[in-house]
PDB file of C-alpha atoms in Angstrom:
ATOM      1  CA  MET S 776     -87.722  -5.608 159.282  1.00  0.00           C
ATOM      2  CA  ALA S 777     -91.057  -7.179 158.442  1.00  0.00           C
ATOM      3  CA  TYR S 778     -89.872  -7.468 154.843  1.00  0.00           C
ATOM      4  CA  GLN S 779     -86.838  -9.455 156.001  1.00  0.00           C
ATOM      5  CA  ILE S 780     -89.147 -11.819 157.896  1.00  0.00           C
ATOM      6  CA  GLY S 781     -91.069 -12.461 154.682  1.00  0.00           C
ATOM      7  CA  GLN S 782     -87.841 -13.079 152.798  1.00  0.00           C
ATOM      8  CA  ALA S 783     -86.611 -15.432 155.537  1.00  0.00           C
ATOM      9  CA  ARG S 784     -89.896 -17.374 155.361  1.00  0.00           C
ATOM     10  CA  LYS S 785     -89.340 -17.947 151.642  1.00  0.00           C
ATOM     11  CA  LYS S 786     -85.644 -18.722 152.008  1.00  0.00           C
ATOM     12  CA  TYR S 787     -86.008 -21.183 154.899  1.00  0.00           C
ATOM     13  CA  LYS S 788     -89.420 -22.517 153.787  1.00  0.00           C
ATOM     14  CA  VAL S 789     -91.303 -21.591 156.956  1.00  0.00           C
ATOM     15  CA  PHE S 790     -94.972 -21.112 156.159  1.00  0.00           C
ATOM     16  CA  TYR S 791     -97.270 -18.415 157.526  1.00  0.00           C
ATOM     17  CA  ARG S 792     -99.054 -18.952 160.831  1.00  0.00           C
ATOM     18  CA  THR S 793     -95.861 -20.531 162.125  1.00  0.00           C
ATOM     19  CA  VAL S 794     -94.212 -18.023 164.440  1.00  0.00           C
ATOM     20  CA  TYR S 795     -91.069 -20.010 165.204  1.00  0.00           C
ATOM     21  CA  ALA S 796     -89.658 -22.929 163.242  1.00  0.00           C
ATOM     22  CA  LEU S 797     -88.953 -26.260 164.923  1.00  0.00           C
ATOM     23  CA  GLU S 798     -85.587 -27.890 164.352  1.00  0.00           C
ATOM     24  CA  SER S 799     -87.314 -31.231 163.934  1.00  0.00           C
ATOM     25  CA  ASP S 800     -89.218 -29.829 160.923  1.00  0.00           C
ATOM     26  CA  ASN S 801     -86.589 -27.579 159.371  1.00  0.00           C
ATOM     27  CA  LYS S 802     -82.797 -27.782 159.371  1.00  0.00           C
ATOM     28  CA  ASP S 803     -82.561 -23.971 159.052  1.00  0.00           C
ATOM     29  CA  ALA S 804     -84.864 -23.349 162.003  1.00  0.00           C
ATOM     30  CA  LYS S 805     -82.167 -21.648 164.071  1.00  0.00           C
ATOM     31  CA  LEU S 806     -81.422 -19.082 161.366  1.00  0.00           C
ATOM     32  CA  PHE S 807     -85.097 -18.308 160.778  1.00  0.00           C
ATOM     33  CA  ASN S 808     -85.724 -18.036 164.507  1.00  0.00           C
ATOM     34  CA  CYS S 809     -82.853 -15.554 164.844  1.00  0.00           C
ATOM     35  CA  VAL S 810     -84.468 -13.318 162.228  1.00  0.00           C
ATOM     36  CA  GLN S 811     -87.848 -13.676 163.925  1.00  0.00           C
ATOM     37  CA  ARG S 812     -86.481 -12.999 167.428  1.00  0.00           C
ATOM     38  CA  GLY S 813     -84.605  -9.920 166.236  1.00  0.00           C
ATOM     39  CA  HIS S 814     -87.835  -8.524 164.830  1.00  0.00           C
ATOM     40  CA  GLN S 815     -89.886  -9.459 167.901  1.00  0.00           C
ATOM     41  CA  ASN S 816     -87.348  -7.817 170.194  1.00  0.00           C
ATOM     42  CA  SER S 817     -87.674  -4.567 168.262  1.00  0.00           C
ATOM     43  CA  LEU S 818     -91.471  -4.750 168.478  1.00  0.00           C
ATOM     44  CA  GLU S 819     -91.286  -5.241 172.241  1.00  0.00           C
ATOM     45  CA  MET S 820     -89.219  -2.081 172.637  1.00  0.00           C
ATOM     46  CA  MET S 821     -91.321   0.165 170.368  1.00  0.00           C
ATOM     47  CA  PRO S 822     -94.149   1.173 172.756  1.00  0.00           C
ATOM     48  CA  MET S 823     -91.718   2.479 175.357  1.00  0.00           C
ATOM     49  CA  PHE S 824     -89.670   4.206 172.647  1.00  0.00           C
ATOM     50  CA  PHE S 825     -92.710   5.944 171.158  1.00  0.00           C
ATOM     51  CA  VAL S 826     -94.009   7.121 174.536  1.00  0.00           C
ATOM     52  CA  LEU S 827     -90.642   8.572 175.515  1.00  0.00           C
ATOM     53  CA  LEU S 828     -90.121  10.140 172.088  1.00  0.00           C
ATOM     54  CA  ILE S 829     -93.555  11.794 172.149  1.00  0.00           C
ATOM     55  CA  LEU S 830     -93.084  13.077 175.695  1.00  0.00           C
ATOM     56  CA  GLY S 831     -89.670  14.483 174.868  1.00  0.00           C
ATOM     57  CA  GLY S 832     -90.866  15.844 171.546  1.00  0.00           C
ATOM     58  CA  MET S 833     -93.615  17.894 173.167  1.00  0.00           C
ATOM     59  CA  GLY S 834     -91.090  20.086 174.910  1.00  0.00           C
ATOM     60  CA  HIS S 835     -88.027  19.743 172.717  1.00  0.00           C
ATOM     61  CA  PRO S 836     -88.873  18.392 169.252  1.00  0.00           C
ATOM     62  CA  CYS S 837     -85.501  19.027 167.604  1.00  0.00           C
ATOM     63  CA  VAL S 838     -83.535  17.661 170.535  1.00  0.00           C
ATOM     64  CA  SER S 839     -85.738  14.539 170.618  1.00  0.00           C
ATOM     65  CA  ALA S 840     -85.423  13.923 166.883  1.00  0.00           C
ATOM     66  CA  ALA S 841     -81.669  13.226 166.997  1.00  0.00           C
ATOM     67  CA  PRO S 842     -81.791  10.485 169.664  1.00  0.00           C
ATOM     68  CA  GLY S 843     -84.889   9.080 167.943  1.00  0.00           C
ATOM     69  CA  LEU S 844     -82.964   8.720 164.691  1.00  0.00           C
ATOM     70  CA  VAL S 845     -79.990   7.170 166.485  1.00  0.00           C
ATOM     71  CA  TYR S 846     -82.332   4.686 168.189  1.00  0.00           C
ATOM     72  CA  ILE S 847     -83.972   3.658 164.912  1.00  0.00           C
ATOM     73  CA  ILE S 848     -80.622   3.138 163.194  1.00  0.00           C
ATOM     74  CA  SER S 849     -79.207   1.212 166.158  1.00  0.00           C
ATOM     75  CA  ARG S 850     -82.275  -1.077 166.305  1.00  0.00           C
ATOM     76  CA  TYR S 851     -81.850  -1.884 162.615  1.00  0.00           C
ATOM     77  CA  LEU S 852     -78.150  -2.622 163.087  1.00  0.00           C
ATOM     78  CA  TYR S 853     -78.992  -4.828 166.082  1.00  0.00           C
ATOM     79  CA  PHE S 854     -81.582  -6.662 163.977  1.00  0.00           C
ATOM     80  CA  THR S 855     -79.187  -7.280 161.096  1.00  0.00           C
ATOM     81  CA  GLY S 856     -76.517  -8.562 163.489  1.00  0.00           C
ATOM     82  CA  TYR S 857     -78.958 -10.791 165.380  1.00  0.00           C
ATOM     83  CA  SER S 858     -80.317 -12.174 162.104  1.00  0.00           C
ATOM     84  CA  THR S 859     -76.975 -13.741 161.218  1.00  0.00           C
ATOM     85  CA  GLY S 860     -77.219 -16.217 164.101  1.00  0.00           C
ATOM     86  CA  ASP S 861     -73.645 -15.427 165.179  1.00  0.00           C
ATOM     87  CA  PRO S 862     -73.419 -13.966 168.717  1.00  0.00           C
ATOM     88  CA  GLN S 863     -70.307 -12.001 167.709  1.00  0.00           C
ATOM     89  CA  ASN S 864     -72.348  -9.915 165.242  1.00  0.00           C
ATOM     90  CA  ILE S 865     -74.828  -8.597 167.808  1.00  0.00           C
ATOM     91  CA  LEU S 866     -74.098  -5.009 168.813  1.00  0.00           C
TER      92      LEU S 866
END
């Protein structure tokens, strides 16, 4: 997902050190911000995910691996849907 942020920065001409684009500065600010928010949302969820995955994996590593894989795939699909800027594409 971080790679997509870099690509979005180039595509929408949002320079580094700018976390979110302003619509007054950039006409594509909404699209860039959707990509950025999708990535930030995934980062916010990761600590809880890792703690729960490690705790579950201590007792049942194989059982924990399957939901962990499903979670990772679903977060990526959520990110790609959110990045479009269309609310209908969000899972």
